[in-house]
Tab-separated table of C-alpha atoms and ligand atoms in Angstrom:
chain	number	residue	atom	x	y	z
A	45	MET	CA	9.766	-16.245	12.279
A	46	ALA	CA	7.309	-17.662	9.791
A	47	GLN	CA	7.753	-20.179	7.044
A	48	ILE	CA	8.185	-18.511	3.641
A	49	GLY	CA	7.360	-20.302	0.384
A	50	THR	CA	5.117	-20.697	-2.622
A	51	ASP	CA	2.920	-23.505	-1.297
A	52	ILE	CA	-0.670	-22.380	-1.983
A	53	HIS	CA	-2.074	-25.279	0.030
A	54	ALA	CA	-0.114	-24.359	3.136
A	55	ALA	CA	-1.525	-20.844	2.781
A	56	VAL	CA	-5.082	-22.173	2.287
A	57	ASN	CA	-4.796	-24.350	5.408
A	58	CYS	CA	-3.640	-21.452	7.562
A	59	LEU	CA	-6.505	-19.257	6.375
A	60	ASN	CA	-9.115	-21.993	6.781
A	61	GLU	CA	-8.025	-22.316	10.410
A	62	GLY	CA	-8.577	-18.588	10.992
A	63	ASN	CA	-4.880	-17.697	11.002
A	64	LEU	CA	-3.048	-14.818	9.344
A	65	ILE	CA	-0.701	-15.107	6.394
A	66	GLY	CA	1.471	-12.732	4.388
A	67	ILE	CA	0.415	-12.357	0.749
A	68	PRO	CA	2.225	-10.789	-2.170
A	69	THR	CA	0.390	-8.255	-4.309
A	70	GLU	CA	1.692	-6.081	-7.124
A	71	THR	CA	1.610	-3.051	-4.788
A	72	VAL	CA	2.856	-4.145	-1.355
A	73	TYR	CA	2.582	-7.300	0.752
A	74	GLY	CA	-0.642	-7.751	2.689
A	75	LEU	CA	-1.415	-9.236	6.105
A	76	ALA	CA	-4.367	-11.416	5.153
A	77	ALA	CA	-7.234	-13.171	6.919
A	78	ASN	CA	-10.629	-14.598	6.011
A	79	ALA	CA	-12.638	-11.387	5.538
A	80	LEU	CA	-15.851	-13.130	6.587
A	81	ASN	CA	-14.429	-14.295	9.943
A	82	PRO	CA	-14.587	-11.378	12.447
A	83	LYS	CA	-12.250	-13.095	14.902
A	84	ALA	CA	-9.580	-13.650	12.267
A	85	VAL	CA	-9.986	-10.039	11.126
A	86	ALA	CA	-9.636	-8.814	14.720
A	87	SER	CA	-6.231	-10.471	14.901
A	88	ILE	CA	-5.074	-8.370	11.933
A	89	PHE	CA	-5.728	-5.208	13.935
A	90	SER	CA	-3.871	-6.497	16.978
A	91	ALA	CA	-0.903	-7.863	15.003
A	92	LYS	CA	-0.429	-4.487	13.300
A	93	ASN	CA	-1.305	-2.448	16.346
A	94	ARG	CA	-3.761	-0.729	14.040
A	95	PRO	CA	-6.547	1.483	15.375
A	96	HIS	CA	-9.994	-0.034	14.881
A	97	PHE	CA	-11.269	3.096	13.120
A	98	ASP	CA	-9.091	2.330	10.091
A	99	PRO	CA	-10.968	-0.013	7.698
A	100	LEU	CA	-9.403	-2.848	5.705
A	101	ILE	CA	-9.423	-3.534	1.967
A	102	VAL	CA	-11.108	-6.762	0.859
A	103	HIS	CA	-9.263	-8.664	-1.873
A	104	ILE	CA	-11.327	-10.657	-4.356
A	105	GLY	CA	-10.342	-13.038	-7.150
A	106	SER	CA	-12.289	-11.423	-9.977
A	107	ALA	CA	-14.480	-8.445	-10.831
A	108	LEU	CA	-17.509	-10.771	-10.960
A	109	GLN	CA	-17.319	-11.071	-7.165
A	110	MET	CA	-18.074	-7.362	-6.770
A	111	GLU	CA	-21.769	-8.223	-6.803
A	112	GLU	CA	-21.369	-10.652	-3.897
A	113	PHE	CA	-20.013	-8.032	-1.538
A	114	ALA	CA	-21.214	-4.659	-2.835
A	115	THR	CA	-24.485	-3.124	-3.876
A	116	ASP	CA	-25.642	0.007	-5.770
A	117	ILE	CA	-22.527	-0.192	-7.938
A	118	PRO	CA	-22.401	2.859	-10.199
A	119	ASP	CA	-21.597	2.545	-13.864
A	120	TYR	CA	-18.314	4.427	-13.555
A	121	ALA	CA	-17.150	1.912	-10.916
A	122	ARG	CA	-17.859	-0.981	-13.247
A	123	LYS	CA	-15.897	0.804	-15.954
A	124	LEU	CA	-12.942	1.318	-13.612
A	125	ALA	CA	-13.025	-2.345	-12.585
A	126	LYS	CA	-13.173	-3.445	-16.198
A	127	ALA	CA	-10.316	-1.178	-17.228
A	128	PHE	CA	-7.932	-1.769	-14.321
A	129	TRP	CA	-8.616	-5.022	-12.447
A	130	PRO	CA	-6.580	-6.989	-11.694
A	131	GLY	CA	-4.519	-3.973	-10.748
A	132	PRO	CA	-3.491	-1.325	-8.214
A	133	ILE	CA	-6.868	0.331	-7.684
A	134	THR	CA	-9.302	-0.071	-4.781
A	135	LEU	CA	-12.965	0.815	-5.232
A	136	ILE	CA	-15.008	1.963	-2.224
A	137	LEU	CA	-18.574	0.712	-2.697
A	138	ARG	CA	-21.746	0.364	-0.632
A	139	LYS	CA	-21.286	-2.902	1.234
A	140	LYS	CA	-23.560	-5.880	1.527
A	141	SER	CA	-24.231	-7.171	5.033
A	142	ILE	CA	-22.126	-10.302	4.441
A	143	ILE	CA	-19.049	-8.112	5.069
A	144	PRO	CA	-18.536	-7.937	8.857
A	145	ASP	CA	-18.522	-4.461	10.447
A	146	ILE	CA	-15.048	-4.972	11.872
A	147	VAL	CA	-13.641	-5.051	8.310
A	148	THR	CA	-15.076	-1.634	7.449
A	149	SER	CA	-14.740	-0.084	10.909
A	150	GLY	CA	-18.490	0.240	11.009
A	151	ALA	CA	-18.763	2.093	7.688
A	152	ASP	CA	-21.520	1.161	5.239
A	153	THR	CA	-18.932	0.985	2.463
A	154	VAL	CA	-16.280	-1.589	1.642
A	155	GLY	CA	-13.012	-1.259	-0.268
A	156	LEU	CA	-12.651	-3.968	-2.923
A	157	ARG	CA	-9.653	-4.837	-5.037
A	158	VAL	CA	-8.508	-7.599	-7.398
A	159	PRO	CA	-4.727	-7.750	-6.985
A	160	ASP	CA	-2.535	-8.384	-10.019
A	161	GLN	CA	-0.340	-11.120	-8.587
A	162	THR	CA	-0.385	-14.682	-9.932
A	163	LEU	CA	0.165	-16.547	-6.647
A	164	THR	CA	-2.408	-14.506	-4.749
A	165	LEU	CA	-4.985	-14.840	-7.530
A	166	GLU	CA	-4.417	-18.595	-7.459
A	167	LEU	CA	-4.795	-18.525	-3.679
A	168	LEU	CA	-8.088	-16.600	-3.940
A	169	GLN	CA	-9.386	-19.192	-6.409
A	170	ASN	CA	-8.728	-21.882	-3.801
A	171	LEU	CA	-10.651	-20.132	-1.023
A	172	LYS	CA	-14.341	-19.943	-0.203
A	173	PHE	CA	-13.989	-16.394	1.132
A	174	PRO	CA	-12.313	-13.090	0.175
A	175	LEU	CA	-9.228	-11.792	1.996
A	176	ALA	CA	-9.153	-8.754	4.240
A	177	ALA	CA	-5.625	-7.417	4.063
A	178	PRO	CA	-3.927	-4.190	5.054
A	179	SER	CA	-0.286	-3.673	4.213
A	180	ALA	CA	1.814	-6.102	6.287
A	181	ASN	CA	3.716	-3.562	8.390
A	182	PRO	CA	3.331	-2.349	11.959
A	183	PHE	CA	0.940	0.637	11.916
A	184	GLY	CA	2.680	3.805	10.726
A	185	TYR	CA	5.860	2.108	9.483
A	186	VAL	CA	7.034	1.661	5.890
A	187	SER	CA	5.031	-0.888	3.839
A	188	PRO	CA	6.704	-4.209	2.915
A	189	THR	CA	7.634	-4.972	-0.691
A	190	SER	CA	9.184	-8.418	-0.123
A	191	ALA	CA	8.426	-11.556	1.880
A	192	GLN	CA	11.551	-10.847	3.944
A	193	HIS	CA	10.195	-7.425	4.957
A	194	VAL	CA	7.035	-9.114	6.249
A	195	ASN	CA	9.014	-11.730	8.118
A	196	ALA	CA	11.271	-9.141	9.726
A	197	GLN	CA	8.396	-7.324	11.423
A	198	LEU	CA	5.362	-9.578	11.522
A	199	GLY	CA	6.978	-13.005	11.219
A	200	ASN	CA	5.658	-13.991	14.618
A	201	ALA	CA	2.077	-12.994	13.813
A	202	VAL	CA	1.663	-15.028	10.627
A	203	CYS	CA	1.297	-18.731	10.010
A	204	TYR	CA	2.855	-18.593	6.520
A	205	ILE	CA	4.219	-16.038	4.047
A	206	LEU	CA	3.473	-16.593	0.392
A	207	ASP	CA	6.561	-15.450	-1.486
A	208	GLY	CA	5.913	-13.618	-4.741
A	209	GLY	CA	9.310	-11.916	-4.837
A	210	GLN	CA	9.652	-8.156	-5.053
A	211	CYS	CA	6.410	-6.226	-5.657
A	212	LYS	CA	6.302	-4.945	-9.229
A	213	VAL	CA	4.479	-1.665	-8.473
A	214	GLY	CA	5.877	-0.940	-5.010
A	215	ILE	CA	3.339	1.549	-3.591
A	216	GLU	CA	-0.191	0.928	-2.364
A	217	SER	CA	-3.267	0.955	-4.566
A	218	THR	CA	-5.004	4.148	-5.609
A	219	ILE	CA	-8.294	4.408	-3.687
A	220	ILE	CA	-11.432	5.680	-5.411
A	221	ASP	CA	-14.634	6.391	-3.505
A	222	CYS	CA	-17.413	5.028	-5.704
A	223	SER	CA	-20.212	5.379	-3.165
A	224	GLY	CA	-21.561	8.623	-4.600
A	225	GLU	CA	-22.724	10.135	-7.901
A	226	THR	CA	-19.186	10.740	-9.103
A	227	ALA	CA	-15.783	9.227	-8.378
A	228	ILE	CA	-13.558	10.809	-5.725
A	229	LEU	CA	-9.892	9.914	-5.355
A	230	LEU	CA	-9.066	9.308	-1.662
A	231	ARG	CA	-5.495	8.011	-1.875
A	232	LEU	CA	-2.846	8.499	-4.538
A	233	GLY	CA	-1.245	5.180	-5.396
A	234	GLY	CA	0.053	2.699	-7.911
A	235	LEU	CA	-2.367	3.713	-10.658
A	236	SER	CA	-1.788	7.280	-11.852
A	237	VAL	CA	-4.456	9.992	-11.770
A	238	GLU	CA	-3.968	10.345	-15.521
A	239	SER	CA	-4.846	6.661	-16.096
A	240	ILE	CA	-7.957	6.944	-13.945
A	241	GLU	CA	-9.073	10.141	-15.653
A	242	SER	CA	-8.833	8.364	-19.007
A	243	ILE	CA	-11.926	6.462	-17.819
A	244	THR	CA	-13.714	8.884	-15.474
A	245	GLY	CA	-12.788	12.238	-16.975
A	246	LYS	CA	-11.517	14.908	-14.560
A	247	ILE	CA	-11.687	13.420	-11.067
A	248	GLU	CA	-12.178	15.158	-7.726
A	249	ILE	CA	-9.234	14.557	-5.411
A	250	ASN	CA	-9.793	14.546	-1.662
A	251	ILE	CA	-6.710	13.193	0.034
A	252	SER	CA	-6.684	15.668	2.897
A	253	SER	CA	-5.719	13.608	5.832
A	254	HIS	CA	-6.357	13.793	9.552
A	255	SER	CA	-9.874	15.135	9.490
A	256	ASN	CA	-11.171	13.234	6.480
A	257	PRO	CA	-13.731	10.713	7.666
A	258	LYS	CA	-13.829	9.146	4.180
A	259	ALA	CA	-10.300	7.780	4.451
A	260	PRO	CA	-9.487	7.518	8.132
A	261	GLY	CA	-6.219	5.756	7.403
A	262	GLN	CA	-4.836	8.699	5.505
A	263	LEU	CA	-2.924	10.159	8.415
A	264	ASP	CA	-0.414	12.917	7.788
A	265	SER	CA	2.325	10.893	9.377
A	266	HIS	CA	2.613	7.446	7.869
A	267	TYR	CA	5.042	5.201	6.013
A	268	SER	CA	7.774	6.507	8.334
A	269	PRO	CA	11.198	4.987	8.778
A	270	HIS	CA	12.833	5.545	12.175
A	271	CYS	CA	15.429	7.666	10.411
A	272	LYS	CA	14.376	11.333	10.399
A	273	LEU	CA	13.480	12.316	6.851
A	274	GLU	CA	13.436	15.831	5.478
A	275	ILE	CA	12.067	16.889	2.106
A	276	GLY	CA	14.469	18.750	-0.172
A	277	ILE	CA	18.227	18.448	-0.594
A	278	PRO	CA	20.135	21.349	0.994
A	279	GLU	CA	22.473	23.266	-1.268
A	280	LYS	CA	25.333	22.552	1.087
A	281	ILE	CA	25.261	19.440	3.233
A	282	VAL	CA	27.278	19.521	6.386
A	283	MET	CA	29.332	16.359	6.867
A	284	ASP	CA	29.726	15.484	10.521
A	285	ASN	CA	30.549	12.147	12.126
A	286	GLN	CA	26.939	11.034	11.591
A	287	PRO	CA	26.508	11.655	7.865
A	288	ALA	CA	22.997	12.070	6.455
A	289	ALA	CA	21.709	9.942	3.603
A	290	LEU	CA	20.372	11.426	0.377
A	291	VAL	CA	17.368	9.808	-1.304
A	292	LEU	CA	17.479	11.009	-4.894
A	293	PHE	CA	15.264	10.432	-7.899
A	294	SER	CA	17.881	9.858	-10.590
A	295	LYS	CA	20.908	12.143	-10.486
A	296	GLN	CA	23.820	11.772	-8.086
A	297	ARG	CA	25.317	14.750	-6.318
A	298	THR	CA	28.952	15.207	-7.195
A	299	ASP	CA	29.729	17.130	-3.995
A	300	TYR	CA	28.726	14.402	-1.534
A	301	PRO	CA	30.106	10.906	-0.811
A	302	ILE	CA	28.469	8.472	-3.166
A	303	ASN	CA	28.060	5.768	-0.504
A	304	HIS	CA	25.528	7.962	1.302
A	305	GLN	CA	23.401	8.515	-1.808
A	306	PHE	CA	20.415	6.342	-2.712
A	307	ILE	CA	19.119	6.658	-6.262
A	308	LEU	CA	15.519	5.535	-6.822
A	309	SER	CA	15.816	5.236	-10.600
A	310	ALA	CA	19.077	5.855	-12.434
A	311	GLU	CA	17.105	6.281	-15.648
A	312	GLY	CA	14.676	8.724	-14.101
A	313	ILE	CA	11.588	6.512	-14.495
A	314	ALA	CA	8.880	7.076	-11.873
A	315	GLU	CA	7.612	3.459	-12.098
A	316	GLU	CA	11.087	2.206	-11.216
A	317	ALA	CA	11.382	4.749	-8.399
A	318	ALA	CA	8.094	3.436	-6.956
A	319	VAL	CA	9.412	-0.131	-6.954
A	320	ASN	CA	12.499	0.980	-5.000
A	321	LEU	CA	10.925	3.573	-2.689
A	322	PHE	CA	9.941	1.559	0.391
A	323	SER	CA	12.924	-0.789	0.318
A	324	THR	CA	15.163	2.281	0.197
A	325	LEU	CA	13.443	3.815	3.237
A	326	ARG	CA	13.899	0.514	5.071
A	327	LYS	CA	17.559	0.426	4.068
A	328	LEU	CA	18.102	3.793	5.793
A	329	ASP	CA	17.035	2.154	9.067
A	330	GLU	CA	19.011	-1.033	8.425
A	331	LEU	CA	22.150	1.015	7.834
A	332	GLY	CA	21.529	3.048	10.988
A	333	TYR	CA	21.051	6.488	9.417
A	334	LYS	CA	19.576	8.998	11.826
A	335	LYS	CA	18.907	11.644	9.190
A	336	ALA	CA	18.124	11.714	5.474
A	337	PHE	CA	17.134	14.260	2.861
A	338	ALA	CA	14.758	13.227	0.092
A	339	GLU	CA	14.211	14.773	-3.291
A	340	LEU	CA	10.681	14.996	-4.685
A	341	LEU	CA	9.856	13.755	-8.193
A	342	PRO	CA	8.089	15.782	-10.873
A	343	GLU	CA	4.375	15.962	-9.896
A	344	GLU	CA	3.043	13.744	-12.673
A	345	GLY	CA	2.187	10.072	-13.153
A	346	LEU	CA	3.419	7.939	-10.273
A	347	GLY	CA	5.600	10.864	-9.170
A	348	ARG	CA	2.560	12.297	-7.375
A	349	ALA	CA	1.998	9.167	-5.298
A	350	ILE	CA	5.714	8.819	-4.534
A	351	ASN	CA	5.829	12.446	-3.357
A	352	ASP	CA	2.754	11.826	-1.192
A	353	ARG	CA	4.517	8.897	0.508
A	354	LEU	CA	7.762	10.834	0.953
A	355	LYS	CA	5.932	13.770	2.538
A	356	ARG	CA	4.049	11.527	4.951
A	357	ALA	CA	7.286	9.689	5.799
A	358	ALA	CA	8.813	13.065	6.601
A	359	PHE	CA	5.888	14.533	8.543
B	438	TXA	O1	-2.258	-1.745	-2.303
B	438	TXA	C1	-2.957	-1.798	-1.306
B	438	TXA	O2	-4.030	-1.183	-1.217
B	438	TXA	C2	-2.486	-2.691	-0.147
B	438	TXA	C3	-2.468	-4.136	-0.627
B	438	TXA	C4	-2.147	-5.103	0.469
B	438	TXA	O3	-3.696	-4.436	-1.229
B	438	TXA	N1	-3.293	-2.501	0.986
B	438	TXA	C5	-3.272	-1.385	1.757
B	438	TXA	O4	-4.075	-1.477	2.865
B	438	TXA	O5	-2.610	-0.418	1.491
B	438	TXA	P1	-3.970	-0.462	4.077
B	438	TXA	O6	-4.872	-1.036	5.094
B	438	TXA	O7	-2.577	-0.237	4.459
B	438	TXA	O8	-4.633	0.848	3.524
B	438	TXA	C6	-5.996	0.796	3.221
B	438	TXA	C7	-6.594	2.155	3.165
B	438	TXA	C8	-6.729	2.800	4.517
B	438	TXA	O9	-6.226	4.120	4.423
B	438	TXA	C9	-8.226	2.819	4.769
B	438	TXA	O10	-8.618	3.955	5.478
B	438	TXA	C10	-8.792	2.806	3.367
B	438	TXA	O11	-7.915	2.000	2.648
B	438	TXA	N2	-10.120	2.184	3.334
B	438	TXA	C11	-10.435	0.880	3.430
B	438	TXA	N3	-11.750	0.687	3.437
B	438	TXA	C12	-12.319	1.906	3.329
B	438	TXA	C13	-13.644	2.399	3.301
B	438	TXA	N4	-14.688	1.594	3.384
B	438	TXA	N5	-13.828	3.719	3.181
B	438	TXA	C14	-12.786	4.564	3.110
B	438	TXA	N6	-11.484	4.185	3.136
B	438	TXA	C15	-11.257	2.869	3.250
B	439	MG	MG1	-0.855	0.549	5.073
């Protein structure tokens, strides 16, 4: 198990020595290494058991650093950065050669993001390099939204976990491909399509999964708890000696034991549901559920990204 705390200097020391640490972001916790050190980056892939064809996001301390790592930056990308960084949006840009190939899985583009998390921004200001960081979970499992989640699964792989408490967004960043003439949304996430379209106008969405070379990490099956998840709540739920859990947006079912119901947001707010989503999926495993039914949210705002995660968890 790793040491957990808020000591920036401990985190800096680990990273300077080429080790991995857990970092808080507003979306989910990341498993971070010096992005400019290929050996350190390689250890991210092995710790997560992540296939090498799945590129990593590079976290920077401010939008000004875009120029250091990316080139041919289109105007619309600058506008997105200005409007939403620090925040839950990753921009895919043509990379400069300073970014090692292992970070981008050989692609000529790099994903950049300025996270909106005080401790991690302070950490980035104390480093001479940006941070490559995927979500800090074993490949395919539910993403971590607390330092304890990171410790539970990757505690042995990290030298330190910076503790920023519970993530305030709760699902991963929205990914926008900015390597072409116009923006293309590759992953639904913590920034709604509506917010992005307020800057770009109507945006093309290409989140189709397995065969999409633009976002190789967007596999159909992802974010999965061990508990078998099914989308939709049956009209009548059979109670046997292994009761199923219900993951509900806001309203309880009156015809089912309350202790097996998990409400994402009692007030019916998608932002709150996002914050609770991954910890709820983890709880199903912690409590030993073998089966759960999940209700989808209305397809708007963050509801779209939450539904995307639920469907992949169920695939
Ligand atoms: O919110 C987030 O984005 C979190 C926090 C830690 O920042 N990170 C995260 O990383 O979700 P990860 O590795 O779990 O997901 C990154 C996704 C992958 O699906 C990957 O395929 C895509 O970003 N990606 C990264 N670089 C890319 C590139 N150059 N071109 C296309 N997709 C890229
Ligand atoms: Mg991930």
